[in-house]
Short mmCIF file of C-alpha atoms in Angstrom, two decimals:
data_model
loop_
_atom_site.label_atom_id
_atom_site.label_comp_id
_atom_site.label_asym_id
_atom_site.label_seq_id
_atom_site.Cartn_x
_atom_site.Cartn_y
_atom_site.Cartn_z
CA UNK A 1 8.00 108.00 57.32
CA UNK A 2 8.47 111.64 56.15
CA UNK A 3 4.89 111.77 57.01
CA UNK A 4 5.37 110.87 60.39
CA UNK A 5 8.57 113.25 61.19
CA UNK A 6 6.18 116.04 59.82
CA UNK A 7 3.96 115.35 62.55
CA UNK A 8 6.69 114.75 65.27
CA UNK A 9 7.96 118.21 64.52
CA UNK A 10 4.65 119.71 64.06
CA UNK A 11 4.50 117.81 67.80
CA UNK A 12 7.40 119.76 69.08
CA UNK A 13 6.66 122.67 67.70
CA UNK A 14 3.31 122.76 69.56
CA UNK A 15 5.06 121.93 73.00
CA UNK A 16 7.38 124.86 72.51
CA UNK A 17 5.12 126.90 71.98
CA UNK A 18 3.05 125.26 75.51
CA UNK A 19 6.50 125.29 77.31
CA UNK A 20 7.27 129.31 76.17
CA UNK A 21 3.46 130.50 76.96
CA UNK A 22 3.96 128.46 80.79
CA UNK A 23 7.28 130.37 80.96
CA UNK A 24 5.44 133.99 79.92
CA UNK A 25 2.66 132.49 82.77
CA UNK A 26 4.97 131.78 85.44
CA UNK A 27 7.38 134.44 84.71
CA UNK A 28 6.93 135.24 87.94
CA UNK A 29 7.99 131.83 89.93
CA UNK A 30 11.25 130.93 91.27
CA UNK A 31 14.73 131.22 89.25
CA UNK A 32 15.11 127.63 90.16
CA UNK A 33 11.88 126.45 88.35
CA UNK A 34 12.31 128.34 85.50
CA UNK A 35 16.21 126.50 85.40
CA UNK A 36 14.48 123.53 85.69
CA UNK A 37 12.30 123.65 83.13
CA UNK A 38 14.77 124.88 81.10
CA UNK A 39 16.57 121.67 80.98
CA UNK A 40 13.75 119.59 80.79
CA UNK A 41 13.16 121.46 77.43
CA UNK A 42 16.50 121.50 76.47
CA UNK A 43 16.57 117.47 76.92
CA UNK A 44 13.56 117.26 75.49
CA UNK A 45 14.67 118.96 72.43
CA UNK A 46 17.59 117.06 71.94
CA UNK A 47 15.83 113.80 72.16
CA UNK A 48 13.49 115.18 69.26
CA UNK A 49 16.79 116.12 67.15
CA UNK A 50 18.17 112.30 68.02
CA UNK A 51 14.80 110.89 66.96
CA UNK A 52 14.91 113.11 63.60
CA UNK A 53 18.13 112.11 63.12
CA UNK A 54 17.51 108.73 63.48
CA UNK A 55 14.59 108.72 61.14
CA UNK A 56 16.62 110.70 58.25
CA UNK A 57 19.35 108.09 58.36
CA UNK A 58 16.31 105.24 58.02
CA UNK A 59 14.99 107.71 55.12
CA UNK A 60 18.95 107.65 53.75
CA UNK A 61 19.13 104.18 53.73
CA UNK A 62 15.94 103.11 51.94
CA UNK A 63 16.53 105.61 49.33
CA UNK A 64 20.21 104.58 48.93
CA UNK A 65 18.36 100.86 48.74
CA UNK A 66 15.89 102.07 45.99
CA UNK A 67 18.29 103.35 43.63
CA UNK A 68 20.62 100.24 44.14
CA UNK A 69 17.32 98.57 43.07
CA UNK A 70 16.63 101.17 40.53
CA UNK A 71 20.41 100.79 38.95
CA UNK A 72 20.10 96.96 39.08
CA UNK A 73 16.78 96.91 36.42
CA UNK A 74 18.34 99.74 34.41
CA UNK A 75 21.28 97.18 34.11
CA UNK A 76 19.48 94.22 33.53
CA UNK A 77 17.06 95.95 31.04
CA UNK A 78 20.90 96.92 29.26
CA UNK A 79 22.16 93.85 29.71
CA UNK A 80 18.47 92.39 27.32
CA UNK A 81 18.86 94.80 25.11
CA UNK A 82 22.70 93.78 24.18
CA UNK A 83 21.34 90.44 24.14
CA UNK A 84 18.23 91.35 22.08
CA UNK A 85 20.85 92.68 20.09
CA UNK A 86 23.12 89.85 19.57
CA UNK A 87 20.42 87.41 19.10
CA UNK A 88 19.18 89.56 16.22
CA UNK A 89 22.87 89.44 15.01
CA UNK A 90 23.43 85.88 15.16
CA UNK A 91 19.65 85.46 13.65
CA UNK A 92 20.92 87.16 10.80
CA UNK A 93 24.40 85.47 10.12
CA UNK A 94 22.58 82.20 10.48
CA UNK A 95 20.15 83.60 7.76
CA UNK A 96 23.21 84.13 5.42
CA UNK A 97 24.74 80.96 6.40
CA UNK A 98 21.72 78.95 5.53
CA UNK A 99 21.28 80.90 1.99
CA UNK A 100 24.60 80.42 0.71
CA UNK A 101 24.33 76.68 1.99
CA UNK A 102 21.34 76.36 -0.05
CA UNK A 103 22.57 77.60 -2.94
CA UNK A 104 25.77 75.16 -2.55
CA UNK A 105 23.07 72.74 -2.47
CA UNK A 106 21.21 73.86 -5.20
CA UNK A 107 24.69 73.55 -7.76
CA UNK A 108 25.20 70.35 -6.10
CA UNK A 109 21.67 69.57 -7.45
CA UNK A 110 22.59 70.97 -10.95
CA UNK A 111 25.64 68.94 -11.12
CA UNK A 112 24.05 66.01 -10.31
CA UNK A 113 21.08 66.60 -12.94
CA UNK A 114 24.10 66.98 -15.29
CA UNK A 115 25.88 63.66 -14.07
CA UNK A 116 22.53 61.69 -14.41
CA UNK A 117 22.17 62.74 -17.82
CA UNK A 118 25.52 62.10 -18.66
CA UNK A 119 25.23 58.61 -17.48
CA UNK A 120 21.82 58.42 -19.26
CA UNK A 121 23.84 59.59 -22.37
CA UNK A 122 26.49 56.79 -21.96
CA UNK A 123 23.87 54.12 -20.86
CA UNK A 124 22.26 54.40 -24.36
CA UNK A 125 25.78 54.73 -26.23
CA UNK A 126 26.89 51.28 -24.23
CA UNK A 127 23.48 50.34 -24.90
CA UNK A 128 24.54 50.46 -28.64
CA UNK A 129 28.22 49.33 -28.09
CA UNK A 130 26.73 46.37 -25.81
CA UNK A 131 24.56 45.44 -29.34
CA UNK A 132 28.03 45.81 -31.26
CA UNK A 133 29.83 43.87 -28.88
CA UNK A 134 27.29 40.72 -28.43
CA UNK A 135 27.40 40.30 -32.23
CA UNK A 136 31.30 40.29 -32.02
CA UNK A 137 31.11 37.51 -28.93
CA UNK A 138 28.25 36.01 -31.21
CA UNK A 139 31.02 36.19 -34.25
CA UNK A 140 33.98 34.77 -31.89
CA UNK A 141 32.34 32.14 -30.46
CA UNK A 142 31.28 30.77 -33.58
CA UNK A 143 34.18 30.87 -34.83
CA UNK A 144 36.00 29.08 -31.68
CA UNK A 145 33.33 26.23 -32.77
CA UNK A 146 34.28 26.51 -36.37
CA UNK A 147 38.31 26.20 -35.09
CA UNK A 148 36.83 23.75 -32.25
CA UNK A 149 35.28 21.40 -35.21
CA UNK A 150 38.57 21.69 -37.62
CA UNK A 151 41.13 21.29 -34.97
CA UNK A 152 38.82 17.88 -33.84
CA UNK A 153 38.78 17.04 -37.74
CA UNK A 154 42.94 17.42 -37.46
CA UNK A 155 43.50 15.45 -34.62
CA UNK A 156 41.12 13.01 -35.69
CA UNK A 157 43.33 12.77 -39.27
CA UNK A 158 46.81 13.02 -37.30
CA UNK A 159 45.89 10.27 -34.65
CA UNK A 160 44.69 8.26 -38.31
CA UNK A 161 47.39 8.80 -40.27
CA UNK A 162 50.85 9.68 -37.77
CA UNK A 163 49.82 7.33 -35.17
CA UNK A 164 50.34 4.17 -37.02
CA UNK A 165 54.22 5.23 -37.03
CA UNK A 166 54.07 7.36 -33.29
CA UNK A 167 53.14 8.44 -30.43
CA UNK A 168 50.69 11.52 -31.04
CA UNK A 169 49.46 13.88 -28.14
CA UNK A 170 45.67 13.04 -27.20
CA UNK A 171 43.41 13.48 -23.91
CA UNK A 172 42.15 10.55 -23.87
CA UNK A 173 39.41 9.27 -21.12
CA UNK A 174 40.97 6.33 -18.80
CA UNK A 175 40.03 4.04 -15.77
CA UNK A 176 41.54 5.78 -12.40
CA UNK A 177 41.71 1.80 -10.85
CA UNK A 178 45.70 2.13 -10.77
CA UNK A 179 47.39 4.33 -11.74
CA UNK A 180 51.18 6.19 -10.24
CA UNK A 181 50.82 8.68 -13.45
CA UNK A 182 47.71 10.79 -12.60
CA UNK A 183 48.48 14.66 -14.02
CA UNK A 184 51.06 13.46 -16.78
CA UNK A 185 50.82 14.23 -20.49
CA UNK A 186 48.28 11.47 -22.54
CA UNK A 187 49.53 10.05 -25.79
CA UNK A 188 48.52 7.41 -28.20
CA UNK A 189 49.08 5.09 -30.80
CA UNK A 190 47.86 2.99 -32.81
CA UNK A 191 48.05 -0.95 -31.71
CA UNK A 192 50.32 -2.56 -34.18
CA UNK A 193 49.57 -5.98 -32.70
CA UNK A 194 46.76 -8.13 -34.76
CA UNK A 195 43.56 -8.23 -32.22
CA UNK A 196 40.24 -8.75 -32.22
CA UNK A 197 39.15 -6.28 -29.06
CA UNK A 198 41.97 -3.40 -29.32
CA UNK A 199 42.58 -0.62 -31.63
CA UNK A 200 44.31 1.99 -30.08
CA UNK A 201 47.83 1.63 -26.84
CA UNK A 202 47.36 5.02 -24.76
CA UNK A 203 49.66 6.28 -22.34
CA UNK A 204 49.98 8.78 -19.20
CA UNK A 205 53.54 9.81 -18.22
CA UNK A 206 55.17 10.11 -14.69
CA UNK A 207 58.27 10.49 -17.12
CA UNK A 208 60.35 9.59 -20.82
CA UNK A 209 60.81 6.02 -19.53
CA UNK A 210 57.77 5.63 -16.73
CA UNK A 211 54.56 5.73 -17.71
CA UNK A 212 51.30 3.59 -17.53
CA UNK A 213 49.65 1.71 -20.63
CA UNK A 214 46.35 1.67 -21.14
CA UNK A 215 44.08 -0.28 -24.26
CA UNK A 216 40.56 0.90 -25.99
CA UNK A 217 38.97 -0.47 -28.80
CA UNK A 218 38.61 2.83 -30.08
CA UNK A 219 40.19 6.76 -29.28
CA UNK A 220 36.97 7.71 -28.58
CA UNK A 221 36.22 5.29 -26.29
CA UNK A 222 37.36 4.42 -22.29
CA UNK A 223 41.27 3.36 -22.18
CA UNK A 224 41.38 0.45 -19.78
CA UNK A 225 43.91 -1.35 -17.77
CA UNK A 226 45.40 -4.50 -18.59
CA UNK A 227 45.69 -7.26 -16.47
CA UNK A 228 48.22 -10.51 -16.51
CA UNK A 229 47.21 -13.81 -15.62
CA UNK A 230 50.73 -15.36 -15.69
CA UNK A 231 53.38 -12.66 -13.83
CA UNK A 232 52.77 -8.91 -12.73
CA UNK A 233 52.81 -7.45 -16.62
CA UNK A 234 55.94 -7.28 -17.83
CA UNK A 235 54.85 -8.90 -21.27
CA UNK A 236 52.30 -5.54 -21.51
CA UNK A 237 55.54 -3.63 -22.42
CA UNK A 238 55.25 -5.66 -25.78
CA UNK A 239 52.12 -2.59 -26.32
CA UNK A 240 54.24 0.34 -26.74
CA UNK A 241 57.10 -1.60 -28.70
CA UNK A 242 59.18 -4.23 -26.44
CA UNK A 243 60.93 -7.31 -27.73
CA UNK A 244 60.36 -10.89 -25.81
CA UNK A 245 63.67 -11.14 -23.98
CA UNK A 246 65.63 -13.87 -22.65
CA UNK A 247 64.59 -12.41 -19.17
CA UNK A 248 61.11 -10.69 -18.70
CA UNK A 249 61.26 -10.59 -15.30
CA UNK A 250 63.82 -8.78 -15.11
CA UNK A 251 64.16 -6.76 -18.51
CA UNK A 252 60.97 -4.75 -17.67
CA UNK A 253 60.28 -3.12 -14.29
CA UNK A 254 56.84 -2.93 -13.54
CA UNK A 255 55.09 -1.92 -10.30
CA UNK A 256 54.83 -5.23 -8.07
CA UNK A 257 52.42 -4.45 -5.02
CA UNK A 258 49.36 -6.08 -3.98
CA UNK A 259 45.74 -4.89 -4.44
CA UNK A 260 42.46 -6.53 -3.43
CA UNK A 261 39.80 -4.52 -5.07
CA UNK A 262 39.12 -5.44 -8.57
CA UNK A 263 37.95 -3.83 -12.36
CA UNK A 264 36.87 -4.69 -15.52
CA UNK A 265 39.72 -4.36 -18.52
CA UNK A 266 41.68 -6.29 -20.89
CA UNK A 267 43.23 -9.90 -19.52
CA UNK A 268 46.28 -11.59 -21.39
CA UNK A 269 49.01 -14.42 -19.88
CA UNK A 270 51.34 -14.28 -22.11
CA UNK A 271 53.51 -12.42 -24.97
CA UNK A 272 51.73 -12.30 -28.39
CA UNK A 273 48.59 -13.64 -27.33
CA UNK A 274 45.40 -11.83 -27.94
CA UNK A 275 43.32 -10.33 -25.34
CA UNK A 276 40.03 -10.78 -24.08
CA UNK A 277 37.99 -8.68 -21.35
CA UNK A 278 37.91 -10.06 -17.82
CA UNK A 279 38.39 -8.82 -14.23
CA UNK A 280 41.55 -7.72 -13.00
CA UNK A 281 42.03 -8.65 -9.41
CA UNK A 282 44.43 -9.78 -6.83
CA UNK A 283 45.18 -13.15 -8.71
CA UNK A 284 44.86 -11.22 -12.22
CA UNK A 285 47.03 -7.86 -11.10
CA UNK A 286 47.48 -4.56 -13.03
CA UNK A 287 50.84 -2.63 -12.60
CA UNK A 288 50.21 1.22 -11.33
CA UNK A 289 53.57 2.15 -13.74
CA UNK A 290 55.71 0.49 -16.08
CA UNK A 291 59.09 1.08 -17.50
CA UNK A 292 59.25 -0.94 -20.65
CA UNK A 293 63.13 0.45 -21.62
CA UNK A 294 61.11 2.81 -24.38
CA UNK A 295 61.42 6.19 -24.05
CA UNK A 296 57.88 8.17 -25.00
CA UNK A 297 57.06 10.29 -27.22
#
């Protein structure tokens, strides 16, 4: 563009200098020519100065554009550089950050090493107190058979020799056919009744005066029920100690309901007489409780 305004006022130039040699030419013509032509120059000048004009503000305005552009990439290139800058910044903190958090992790690591072989310490030393302690439960749980064997070998001589005169406490095993007493405390005793089949009278309280009788041939062996071929059982009171009264039926209360299922044990009619094994059933009945007007133990 500045190019081209050279060459437009190069241009002018030229037709001054055509317009000034045709006025030293016709110097001669009319006034009103010359007056003429003088305004046509005149107007022609000024449109040349309108047109320069014109093309300097164009000129302005791309330059003014430039160095907005120019200002623009200085910025940006600033604005990269304070970024370049704060990357590098942040690299580094992140750099510190990470040693220091590997060299928490690297006394974590110690500390651990040191726990492991602590526990590796204490392993072996349980090890050894595990060895110590197996030959004390060895020690104590032959001795709980040793005091297992001589508290047998007591009861054995207390059921023996106190249980021909009373009641002594024993666990004895016992049908479950009927029974009201289930949970209460088991003694025994020995039968002071001559008989062929029993040995041994064992009982299981509800209470002192309620209780349910059971006979074994031995205290070792199964305590059975007893049944009654004449009544519901009052004469079985005669087992922990009961006199024959006037009344049995209504001395002795005994448990009086029905029950149609049926057992083996021990089968007797009447008071005194001996006993023999048999099926207790419906028409030979076992009482689930007795209360023989003996209070127990």
């Amino acid at each position: 563009e500045i190019y081209s305004q050279g060459r437009r006022v190069n241009m002018s130039t030229s037709l001054v200098n055509i317009f000034q040699g045709s006025l030293a030419k016709y110097h001669n013509q009319s006034k009103t020519d010359i007056i003429q032509l003088q305004q046509k120059v005149g107007e022609l000048g000024l449109l040349l100065k309108a047109s320069a004009n014109g093309d300097s503000d164009a000129i302005n305005e791309r330059l003014r554009y430039l160095e907005t552009e120019i200002q623009a990439v200085a910025d940006t290139q600033l604005m990269m550089e304070l970024s370049n800058d704060q990357f590098k910044s942040g690299l580094k903190e992140n750099h510190k950050n990470a040693q220091n958090e590997i060299k928490i992790l690297k006394e974590e690591l110690q500390a651990f090493e040191y726990e492991v072989l602590g526990i590796d310490h204490l392993k072996v030393a349980m090890g050894n107190q595990d060895i110590v302690l197996n030959n004390t439960v060895d020690k104590v749980n032959t001795f709980e058979i040793k005091l297992g064997d001589i508290q047998k070998t007591f009861t054995d001589f207390t059921v023996e020799v106190m249980s021909k005169i009373q009641w002594v406490p024993y666990n004895f095993s016992n049908s479950i056919f009927r029974n009201n007493c289930e949970g209460g405390k088991k003694y025994i005793r020995k039968s002071f009744l001559e008989s062929s089949v029993i040995k041994f009278v064992g009982v299981q309280l509800c209470s002192n005066i309620r209780y349910k009788i059971f006979l074994a041939a031995s205290k070792e062996g199964m305590f059975y029920d007893i049944g009654d071929k004449n009544g519901r059982g009052e004469d079985h009171c005669q087992f922990v100690g009961a006199t024959v009264p006037d009344n049995t039926t209504k001395a002795y209360t005994v448990d009086k309901s029905f029950v149609f299922s049926s057992t083996e044990g021990y089968i007797r009619a009447n008071w005194d007489e001996d006993l023999h094994v048999g099926k207790i059933s419906f028409l030979q009945p076992t009482p689930a409780y007795y209360e023989c007007g003996i209070s127990i133990p």
